[in-house]
Amino acid sequence: MMVHQFHIILILVLIPFVENTHFRGGTITWRPLNTTPSGATVQMQIRQRYSWNRASVFCNDTYIASLTQIGDNTSVSCVSGTCSTWNSNLIYTKTYCTDYSINGSVSSGEIYYIRTVSLNIAFSIAFASGNWFASLVVGANGLWSVINRINTIVRPDGYLNNSPVATTLPVIYKAINTQHVHVVQISDLDSTDTLRCRWSIGSTTNTNTHDECADVCNGVPGAVLYNDNCTLVFTLTQSAKYVAVALQIEDYYTSTSSSPMSSVPLQFLFYGYLAPSGCSTPPAIIGNRPNRACIGTPIGSNVTEYVIAQVYCPGKTITDFVTSSPVGLRKSIYRIILSWIPTATQFGPQGFCAGAVDNTNVQSNQWCITFLVGYDSPNLIQASSVQGTVSPIGTIFANHTIFSIQATRQVNRPSRNYTYVYFNDVATGTSVYTVDCGWDPHVMYSGNTITFYIPSPPWIPGHTYYVTFDSGVASGTDFCKPESSPITDSNFWRFDIWNPAVSSTTTTTTTPPTTGTVTTRPISTTTVNTLV
């Protein structure tokens, strides 16, 4: 097994060439600059992201560093609804290049516009043109249609709506003749909304009352879409061919609402390849953060995250990355450190995705994280020499069962299972007890405190133990529930077990936590997605 650590320099600065051929997908999202309605108009920030065949639409590191725009300058037109205020102040499809892949022949870009539109109206905007490319299974050399529904009607809670956001790689490699499960990362700044995915529809019987997918409707033959968690189950059958995925992500005020408040397009590609002979296990992206992690990112803060790629076959190495990055991201090729100072204009969710490609052109599963700009994560507070934020510290008895730690903000149980706390023996460097915070009823969350009850303590007299934490052991309350950082430092929280054989007269103990007994242990009702 080989592990490769890569460092991407990610410096995001808002930075306001695409030929109309060889389209590779895209998305359009929006949000009001102020969700509290005032007057007769509202300022909306519209985000566009598109990908292209790099042979037609060039991008490289120089383009990214110099803020070069790529793509044509097609206008995004209003195709249904109340179009008057939009058509007098159009936006255009040329974007700032953010990513490229030489081996995958992809260039991608992103741009933001701010426009003033009337309050209490709804309308749909479209980037519709041609052409896709010849190696599509469905829609070869056909037209595309990327359509978004903007809605400035005041919600039942008195606020203006934010559209959902979806993040994806433009091209995802998958072996043919194998069933695959792919989860699309979706989120919504209105955290109480219900999100659903559906296939884009080529007729007018949809939310947008317009053709949403042109020639790539039903572009993945035989695929099944699970609407509630945006999960695709599919099998590719043709090598060296692409299939186009055309989806609409829609938000509902409640789970029983009959009509969505907005509709966001997401179009991307799967590429089928014949698995190489011998070991064909794909590489994987691992690291401090799990796939689909949400990270609180205050405006103006210095953010650093690490991406690590791992190969599992002898003789294989990582040769390329396919990425999808926020505008302004700068990166080296093989060493990736995500390093970013977000600006106020990038408030809200900003997604980053990566896929590692090895020297046999086998790609890892997509790995995505969401930076939640303008919000803090609840970080765990390190133990000090005085009893306080962590309990216990110092020397304790071998029958001690209750442990607690405080965070900087209110905490909740993580929404993702397999989020562990590890109690480790210093003598062996191995874990003697683990607890999954996603579901275990012995973990309790109250205010900014997490309490662990260990019913059968494994402590050995005379041994020292330390506690480490996965990313997301503490989750916040905002939006996608920003996660606490992982803790791997063996000195972050330590305690010793009293050994009566060494000393029967002198002990050092800590003040017991205020919760001396556990009378109830609320049970989590986490629902597990068995497809993932």
Coordinates of C-alpha atoms in Angstrom, one line a residue:
M1 CA 0.0 0.0 0.0
M2 CA 1.4 3.4 -1.0
V3 CA 0.3 6.7 0.5
H4 CA 0.8 10.0 -1.4
Q5 CA 0.3 13.3 0.3
F6 CA -0.5 16.2 -2.0
H7 CA -0.5 19.9 -1.2
I8 CA -2.9 22.3 -3.1
I9 CA -2.4 26.0 -2.5
L10 CA -6.0 27.3 -2.3
I11 CA -6.2 31.1 -2.2
L12 CA -9.7 32.2 -3.0
V13 CA -10.2 35.6 -4.3
L14 CA -13.4 36.7 -6.1
I15 CA -12.3 37.2 -9.7
P16 CA -14.9 38.1 -12.1
F17 CA -13.1 31.3 -24.3
V18 CA -15.7 28.8 -24.1
E19 CA -16.5 27.5 -27.5
N20 CA -20.0 26.3 -27.9
T21 CA -18.9 22.8 -28.5
H22 CA -17.8 19.9 -26.4
F23 CA -19.8 20.8 -23.3
R24 CA -19.1 18.7 -20.2
G25 CA -21.8 19.9 -17.8
G26 CA -22.5 22.6 -15.3
T27 CA -24.8 24.1 -12.6
I28 CA -26.5 27.4 -11.7
T29 CA -27.3 28.4 -8.1
W30 CA -28.4 31.5 -6.3
R31 CA -28.9 33.2 -3.0
P32 CA -30.3 36.6 -1.8
L33 CA -27.7 38.8 -0.3
N34 CA -30.2 39.5 2.5
T35 CA -32.8 36.9 3.4
T36 CA -35.0 39.5 5.2
P37 CA -37.3 41.0 2.6
S38 CA -37.3 44.8 2.3
G39 CA -38.9 47.0 -0.3
A40 CA -40.0 45.9 -3.8
T41 CA -36.7 44.3 -5.0
V42 CA -34.0 41.9 -3.8
Q43 CA -30.3 41.6 -4.7
M44 CA -29.5 38.1 -5.8
Q45 CA -26.1 36.5 -6.2
I46 CA -26.1 34.0 -9.1
R47 CA -23.3 31.4 -9.4
Q48 CA -22.5 29.6 -12.6
R49 CA -20.1 26.7 -13.1
Y50 CA -19.4 25.0 -16.4
S51 CA -16.9 22.4 -17.7
W52 CA -15.6 21.9 -21.2
N53 CA -13.4 19.7 -23.4
R54 CA -9.9 21.1 -22.8
A55 CA -9.0 20.5 -26.4
S56 CA -11.5 23.2 -27.3
V57 CA -11.4 25.4 -24.2
F58 CA -7.9 25.6 -22.9
C59 CA -6.9 26.2 -19.2
N60 CA -3.6 25.8 -17.3
D61 CA -2.0 27.0 -14.1
T62 CA -1.2 30.3 -15.8
Y63 CA -4.8 30.9 -16.7
I64 CA -5.9 30.1 -13.1
A65 CA -3.2 32.4 -11.6
S66 CA -3.9 35.3 -14.0
L67 CA -7.7 35.1 -13.5
T68 CA -8.2 34.4 -17.2
Q69 CA -11.8 33.9 -18.3
I70 CA -12.7 30.9 -20.5
G71 CA -15.7 30.1 -22.6
D72 CA -18.1 32.0 -24.9
N73 CA -20.2 35.0 -23.8
T74 CA -23.6 33.5 -24.3
S75 CA -26.4 35.3 -22.4
V76 CA -28.4 33.4 -19.7
S77 CA -31.9 34.1 -20.8
C78 CA -35.3 33.9 -19.0
V79 CA -37.4 31.1 -20.5
S80 CA -40.5 31.1 -18.3
G81 CA -42.2 33.0 -15.5
T82 CA -41.9 36.8 -14.8
C83 CA -39.0 37.7 -17.1
S84 CA -39.2 41.5 -17.3
T85 CA -36.7 42.4 -14.6
W86 CA -34.3 39.7 -15.7
N87 CA -34.2 40.4 -19.4
S88 CA -33.2 44.0 -18.8
N89 CA -30.1 43.0 -16.9
L90 CA -28.7 39.7 -18.3
I91 CA -25.8 37.7 -17.1
Y92 CA -23.3 35.8 -19.3
T93 CA -21.6 32.4 -19.4
K94 CA -17.9 33.2 -19.6
T95 CA -16.3 32.0 -16.4
Y96 CA -12.9 32.2 -14.6
C97 CA -10.9 29.1 -15.0
T98 CA -10.5 27.2 -11.7
D99 CA -9.6 23.6 -12.7
Y100 CA -8.2 21.5 -15.5
S101 CA -7.1 17.9 -16.2
I102 CA -4.7 17.1 -19.0
N103 CA -5.4 13.4 -19.0
G104 CA -9.1 13.8 -18.6
S105 CA -9.2 16.7 -21.1
V106 CA -11.4 18.9 -19.0
S107 CA -11.4 22.7 -18.2
S108 CA -13.8 24.1 -15.6
G109 CA -14.7 27.6 -14.5
E110 CA -16.9 29.6 -12.2
I111 CA -18.3 33.1 -11.9
Y112 CA -20.6 35.1 -9.7
Y113 CA -23.0 37.9 -10.7
I114 CA -25.2 40.2 -8.5
R115 CA -28.5 41.3 -10.0
T116 CA -31.5 43.1 -8.7
V117 CA -34.9 41.5 -9.3
S118 CA -38.4 42.1 -8.2
L119 CA -39.7 40.7 -5.0
N120 CA -42.4 38.0 -4.9
I121 CA -41.8 36.6 -8.4
A122 CA -40.6 33.3 -9.9
F123 CA -38.9 32.7 -13.2
S124 CA -36.5 30.2 -14.9
I125 CA -33.2 31.1 -16.5
A126 CA -31.3 28.9 -19.0
F127 CA -28.0 28.3 -20.6
A128 CA -29.1 26.4 -23.7
S129 CA -26.9 25.8 -26.7
G130 CA -24.8 23.1 -28.5
N131 CA -23.0 20.9 -28.7
W132 CA -22.1 18.0 -26.5
F133 CA -19.6 15.6 -28.1
A134 CA -19.5 12.5 -30.3
S135 CA -18.6 9.9 -27.7
L136 CA -21.8 10.2 -25.6
V137 CA -24.0 7.1 -25.4
V138 CA -27.1 9.2 -25.4
G139 CA -27.1 12.7 -27.0
A140 CA -24.0 12.5 -29.1
N141 CA -23.2 15.9 -30.6
G142 CA -26.5 17.1 -29.3
L143 CA -27.8 20.2 -27.6
W144 CA -27.7 21.0 -23.9
S145 CA -30.1 22.9 -21.6
V146 CA -29.1 23.9 -18.1
I147 CA -32.1 25.6 -16.3
N148 CA -32.5 27.1 -12.9
R149 CA -35.7 28.3 -11.1
I150 CA -35.3 31.6 -9.2
N151 CA -37.9 32.3 -6.6
T152 CA -38.1 35.6 -4.7
I153 CA -41.5 34.8 -3.1
V154 CA -41.4 35.2 0.7
R155 CA -41.3 31.9 2.4
P156 CA -43.8 30.9 5.1
D157 CA -41.2 31.7 7.8
G158 CA -41.0 35.3 6.5
Y159 CA -37.6 35.0 4.9
L160 CA -36.3 34.7 1.3
N161 CA -35.2 31.4 0.0
N162 CA -31.7 30.2 -0.8
S163 CA -31.4 27.6 -3.6
P164 CA -29.8 24.2 -3.0
V165 CA -26.2 23.7 -3.9
A166 CA -24.6 20.6 -5.5
T167 CA -21.0 19.8 -5.9
T168 CA -19.5 17.3 -8.3
L169 CA -16.5 16.5 -10.5
P170 CA -17.2 17.1 -14.1
V171 CA -16.1 13.6 -15.2
I172 CA -16.1 10.6 -13.0
Y173 CA -14.4 7.4 -14.2
K174 CA -16.2 4.0 -13.6
A175 CA -15.4 0.5 -14.6
I176 CA -17.8 -1.1 -17.1
N177 CA -20.0 -4.1 -16.4
T178 CA -20.0 -3.4 -12.6
Q179 CA -22.8 -1.9 -10.6
H180 CA -21.9 1.4 -9.0
V181 CA -23.4 3.6 -6.3
H182 CA -22.8 7.3 -6.5
V183 CA -24.0 9.9 -4.0
V184 CA -24.3 13.5 -5.2
Q185 CA -23.3 16.0 -2.6
I186 CA -26.2 18.4 -2.1
S187 CA -26.9 21.0 0.6
D188 CA -29.0 24.0 1.4
L189 CA -28.3 27.1 3.4
D190 CA -31.9 26.9 4.7
S191 CA -31.1 23.9 6.9
T192 CA -34.7 23.0 7.7
D193 CA -35.7 22.5 4.0
T194 CA -36.3 19.1 2.5
L195 CA -34.1 18.4 -0.5
R196 CA -34.9 16.0 -3.3
C197 CA -33.3 15.1 -6.6
R198 CA -35.0 14.1 -9.8
W199 CA -34.1 13.5 -13.4
S200 CA -34.3 16.6 -15.6
I201 CA -37.3 16.4 -17.9
G202 CA -37.3 17.2 -21.6
S203 CA -40.9 18.4 -21.7
T204 CA -42.6 21.4 -20.1
T205 CA -44.3 19.4 -17.4
N206 CA -41.8 20.3 -14.7
T207 CA -41.0 23.1 -12.2
N208 CA -39.4 25.2 -14.9
T209 CA -42.1 24.6 -17.5
H210 CA -39.3 24.3 -20.0
D211 CA -37.0 21.6 -21.5
E212 CA -34.4 20.9 -18.8
C213 CA -32.0 18.6 -20.6
A214 CA -32.3 18.9 -24.4
D215 CA -30.6 15.8 -26.0
V216 CA -29.2 14.2 -22.9
C217 CA -32.5 13.4 -21.1
N218 CA -32.4 9.9 -19.6
G219 CA -28.7 9.9 -20.5
V220 CA -27.7 7.0 -18.2
P221 CA -29.5 3.9 -19.5
G222 CA -30.9 1.7 -16.8
A223 CA -29.9 4.0 -13.9
V224 CA -32.0 4.3 -10.8
L225 CA -32.2 7.6 -8.8
Y226 CA -33.1 7.6 -5.2
N227 CA -34.7 11.0 -4.8
D228 CA -34.4 11.6 -1.0
N229 CA -30.7 11.1 -0.8
C230 CA -29.7 11.9 -4.4
T231 CA -28.1 8.5 -4.9
L232 CA -27.5 6.9 -8.3
V233 CA -27.3 3.2 -8.9
F234 CA -26.1 2.3 -12.4
T235 CA -24.0 0.0 -14.6
L236 CA -22.0 1.3 -17.6
T237 CA -21.7 -1.1 -20.5
Q238 CA -19.6 0.6 -23.1
S239 CA -15.8 1.2 -22.8
A240 CA -14.4 4.6 -23.8
K241 CA -17.8 6.1 -23.9
Y242 CA -19.4 8.8 -21.7
V243 CA -22.9 9.1 -20.3
A244 CA -24.4 12.4 -19.3
V245 CA -26.2 12.8 -15.9
A246 CA -28.9 15.6 -15.9
L247 CA -30.5 16.2 -12.6
Q248 CA -32.6 18.9 -10.9
I249 CA -32.1 19.4 -7.1
E250 CA -35.2 21.0 -5.5
D251 CA -36.0 22.3 -2.0
Y252 CA -39.3 22.0 -0.3
Y253 CA -40.4 24.0 2.8
T254 CA -41.5 20.8 4.6
S255 CA -41.4 17.1 3.7
T256 CA -45.1 17.3 2.9
S257 CA -45.0 20.4 0.7
S258 CA -46.3 19.6 -2.8
S259 CA -44.2 22.2 -4.8
P260 CA -40.5 23.0 -4.6
M261 CA -39.4 26.5 -3.9
S262 CA -36.5 26.4 -6.4
S263 CA -34.9 24.0 -8.9
V264 CA -31.1 23.7 -9.4
P265 CA -29.6 22.0 -12.4
L266 CA -26.6 19.7 -12.2
Q267 CA -25.1 18.0 -15.2
F268 CA -21.9 15.9 -15.3
L269 CA -20.4 12.8 -16.9
F270 CA -19.5 9.2 -16.2
Y271 CA -16.8 7.7 -18.3
G272 CA -16.7 3.9 -18.8
Y273 CA -13.4 2.1 -18.9
L274 CA -12.4 -1.6 -19.1
A275 CA -10.8 -2.6 -15.8
P276 CA -7.1 -3.4 -16.3
S277 CA -5.9 -6.9 -15.9
G278 CA -4.3 -7.9 -12.5
C279 CA -4.9 -5.7 -9.5
S280 CA -7.6 -3.1 -10.5
T281 CA -8.5 -1.7 -7.1
P282 CA -9.1 2.0 -7.5
P283 CA -7.0 4.5 -5.5
A284 CA -8.7 6.3 -2.7
I285 CA -8.6 9.8 -1.3
I286 CA -8.2 9.7 2.5
G287 CA -7.1 12.3 5.1
N288 CA -8.2 14.3 8.0
R289 CA -11.7 14.9 6.7
P290 CA -14.1 12.2 5.4
N291 CA -16.0 12.4 2.2
R292 CA -18.9 14.9 2.3
A293 CA -17.5 16.7 5.4
C294 CA -18.8 20.2 6.3
I295 CA -16.3 22.6 7.6
G296 CA -17.1 25.9 9.3
T297 CA -15.0 28.7 7.7
P298 CA -15.2 32.2 9.1
I299 CA -14.8 35.0 6.6
G300 CA -11.2 36.2 6.5
S301 CA -9.8 33.2 8.4
N302 CA -6.9 31.2 7.4
V303 CA -8.1 27.7 6.5
T304 CA -5.8 24.7 5.9
E305 CA -6.9 21.2 5.0
Y306 CA -5.0 18.2 3.7
V307 CA -5.8 15.8 0.9
I308 CA -4.0 12.4 0.8
A309 CA -4.3 9.9 -2.1
Q310 CA -3.6 6.2 -1.5
V311 CA -3.0 3.3 -4.0
Y312 CA -3.6 -0.3 -3.3
C313 CA -2.0 -2.1 -6.2
P314 CA 1.8 -2.8 -6.5
G315 CA 3.5 -0.6 -9.1
K316 CA 0.7 1.9 -9.3
T317 CA 1.2 5.6 -8.7
I318 CA -1.0 8.7 -8.7
T319 CA -0.5 10.6 -12.0
D320 CA -3.4 13.1 -12.1
F321 CA -6.2 14.8 -10.2
V322 CA -9.6 15.8 -11.5
T323 CA -10.9 18.6 -9.3
S324 CA -13.8 21.0 -8.9
S325 CA -12.8 24.1 -6.9
P326 CA -14.2 27.4 -5.9
V327 CA -13.1 30.3 -8.0
G328 CA -9.5 31.5 -7.5
L329 CA -8.1 28.2 -6.2
R330 CA -4.4 27.7 -7.0
K331 CA -2.8 24.3 -6.8
S332 CA 0.3 22.4 -7.7
I333 CA -0.1 19.1 -9.5
Y334 CA 0.7 16.4 -6.9
R335 CA 1.1 18.0 -3.5
I336 CA -2.2 19.2 -2.1
I337 CA -2.7 21.5 0.9
L338 CA -6.0 23.3 0.8
S339 CA -5.2 26.8 2.0
W340 CA -7.8 29.5 1.8
I341 CA -8.8 33.0 3.1
P342 CA -12.5 33.3 2.1
T343 CA -14.1 36.7 1.4
A344 CA -17.5 38.1 2.3
T345 CA -18.8 37.6 -1.2
Q346 CA -18.2 33.9 -0.9
F347 CA -20.6 33.6 2.1
G348 CA -22.4 30.2 2.3
P349 CA -21.4 26.8 1.0
Q350 CA -18.3 26.5 -1.2
G351 CA -17.6 23.0 -2.4
F352 CA -14.3 21.3 -3.3
C353 CA -14.2 17.8 -5.0
A354 CA -11.3 15.7 -6.1
G355 CA -10.7 12.4 -7.8
A356 CA -7.2 10.8 -7.9
V357 CA -6.2 9.0 -11.1
D358 CA -3.4 6.4 -11.2
N359 CA -1.0 5.4 -14.0
T360 CA -3.5 2.9 -15.4
N361 CA -6.2 5.6 -15.7
V362 CA -8.2 4.1 -12.8
Q363 CA -9.9 6.9 -10.8
S364 CA -10.8 7.0 -7.1
N365 CA -14.3 7.6 -5.9
Q366 CA -15.2 11.3 -5.8
W367 CA -14.2 13.0 -2.6
C368 CA -15.9 16.2 -1.7
I369 CA -16.0 18.6 1.2
T370 CA -18.1 21.7 1.8
F371 CA -16.6 24.9 3.3
L372 CA -19.4 26.8 5.1
V373 CA -18.2 30.3 4.7
G374 CA -19.3 32.7 7.5
Y375 CA -19.8 30.1 10.1
D376 CA -17.7 28.5 12.9
S377 CA -17.2 24.8 13.7
P378 CA -17.6 23.7 17.3
N379 CA -14.0 22.9 18.2
L380 CA -13.1 20.6 21.1
I381 CA -11.2 22.4 24.0
Q382 CA -7.9 20.8 25.0
A383 CA -7.4 19.5 28.6
S384 CA -5.4 21.7 30.9
S385 CA -3.8 21.0 34.3
V386 CA -6.9 22.2 36.1
Q387 CA -10.2 20.3 35.9
G388 CA -12.6 22.1 33.6
T389 CA -13.2 21.6 29.9
V390 CA -12.2 17.9 30.1
S391 CA -13.0 15.4 32.8
P392 CA -11.2 13.4 34.1
I393 CA -7.5 14.3 34.0
G394 CA -4.7 13.2 36.3
T395 CA -4.9 9.9 38.0
I396 CA -8.2 8.0 38.3
F397 CA -9.5 4.6 39.5
A398 CA -9.7 1.6 37.1
N399 CA -13.5 1.5 37.5
H400 CA -14.0 5.0 36.2
T401 CA -16.9 5.1 33.6
I402 CA -17.9 8.7 32.8
F403 CA -15.8 11.0 30.7
S404 CA -16.7 14.5 29.2
I405 CA -15.3 17.2 27.0
Q406 CA -16.5 20.7 26.1
A407 CA -16.5 22.5 22.8
T408 CA -16.4 26.1 21.8
R409 CA -20.0 26.1 20.7
Q410 CA -23.2 24.2 21.1
V411 CA -22.8 20.6 19.9
N412 CA -25.0 18.0 18.3
R413 CA -24.6 14.3 17.5
P414 CA -23.0 13.9 14.0
S415 CA -25.3 13.0 11.2
R416 CA -22.8 10.5 9.8
N417 CA -22.1 7.1 11.4
Y418 CA -18.5 5.8 11.7
T419 CA -17.5 9.0 13.5
Y420 CA -15.3 7.6 16.3
V421 CA -13.7 8.6 19.6
Y422 CA -10.7 6.4 20.5
F423 CA -9.4 5.7 23.9
N424 CA -5.7 4.6 23.4
D425 CA -3.1 2.9 25.6
V426 CA 0.2 4.8 25.6
A427 CA 2.1 1.6 26.3
T428 CA 1.0 -0.1 23.1
G429 CA -0.2 2.9 21.0
T430 CA -3.4 1.0 20.2
S431 CA -7.0 1.7 20.8
V432 CA -8.6 -0.2 23.8
Y433 CA -12.1 1.3 23.4
T434 CA -13.9 3.1 20.6
V435 CA -17.3 4.7 20.4
D436 CA -19.3 5.6 17.3
C437 CA -20.8 9.0 18.1
G438 CA -23.2 8.7 15.1
W439 CA -25.4 6.3 16.9
D440 CA -24.1 5.0 20.2
P441 CA -26.5 5.7 23.1
H442 CA -23.6 5.9 25.5
V443 CA -22.6 9.2 24.0
M444 CA -24.7 12.2 25.2
Y445 CA -24.8 15.7 23.8
S446 CA -26.0 18.6 26.0
G447 CA -25.2 22.3 25.4
N448 CA -21.5 22.5 24.5
T449 CA -20.6 19.2 26.4
I450 CA -20.2 15.7 25.1
T451 CA -20.3 12.9 27.8
F452 CA -19.2 9.3 27.2
Y453 CA -20.4 6.4 29.4
I454 CA -18.1 3.3 29.3
P455 CA -20.1 0.5 30.9
S456 CA -17.1 -1.9 31.1
P457 CA -14.0 0.1 31.6
P458 CA -10.9 -1.6 30.0
W459 CA -8.4 0.3 32.1
I460 CA -5.2 -1.4 33.4
P461 CA -3.8 -0.2 36.7
G462 CA -0.6 1.8 36.1
H463 CA -1.2 2.5 32.5
T464 CA -1.7 5.9 30.8
Y465 CA -4.3 6.5 28.2
Y466 CA -5.0 9.3 25.7
V467 CA -8.1 10.2 23.7
T468 CA -8.3 11.0 20.0
F469 CA -11.2 12.1 17.8
D470 CA -12.4 11.7 14.3
S471 CA -13.5 14.8 12.3
G472 CA -17.1 15.7 13.2
V473 CA -17.4 14.1 16.7
A474 CA -19.0 17.5 17.5
S475 CA -21.3 18.9 14.9
G476 CA -22.7 22.4 14.9
T477 CA -26.3 23.5 14.4
D478 CA -26.0 25.6 11.2
F479 CA -26.8 24.5 7.6
C480 CA -24.8 21.3 6.9
K481 CA -23.7 21.1 10.5
P482 CA -20.1 22.2 10.4
E483 CA -17.8 19.6 12.0
S484 CA -15.1 19.8 14.7
S485 CA -11.6 19.2 13.6
P486 CA -10.0 15.8 14.0
I487 CA -7.7 15.4 17.0
T488 CA -4.7 13.1 16.7
D489 CA -2.4 14.6 19.2
S490 CA -1.6 12.1 22.0
N491 CA -1.2 14.9 24.5
F492 CA -4.5 16.5 23.8
W493 CA -6.3 14.6 26.6
R494 CA -4.5 12.1 28.9
F495 CA -5.3 10.3 32.1
D496 CA -3.5 7.8 34.4
I497 CA -4.9 4.7 36.1
W498 CA -4.0 4.3 39.8
N499 CA -1.9 1.3 40.5
P500 CA -2.5 0.1 44.1
A501 CA 0.5 -2.2 43.9
V502 CA 2.8 0.8 43.6
S503 CA 1.2 3.1 46.1
S504 CA -1.6 2.4 48.5
T505 CA -1.4 5.6 50.4
T506 CA -1.0 8.4 47.9
T507 CA -3.2 9.1 44.9
T508 CA -3.8 12.1 42.6
T509 CA -7.4 12.2 41.5
T510 CA -9.5 14.8 39.8
T511 CA -12.8 16.3 40.8
P512 CA -15.5 14.1 39.4
P513 CA -17.7 15.5 36.7
T514 CA -20.9 17.1 37.8
T515 CA -22.8 14.3 36.2
G516 CA -22.0 11.5 38.7
T517 CA -24.4 9.0 37.5
V518 CA -26.1 8.2 34.2
T519 CA -29.8 7.5 34.7
T520 CA -31.0 7.7 31.1
R521 CA -29.2 7.3 27.8
P522 CA -31.2 8.7 24.9
I523 CA -31.0 6.5 21.8
S524 CA -30.1 8.0 18.5
T525 CA -32.5 7.2 15.6
T526 CA -29.9 7.6 12.9
T527 CA -31.1 6.2 9.5
V528 CA -28.4 4.4 7.7
N529 CA -28.2 4.6 3.9
T530 CA -27.6 1.0 3.0
L531 CA -26.6 2.0 -0.5
V532 CA -23.5 3.9 0.6

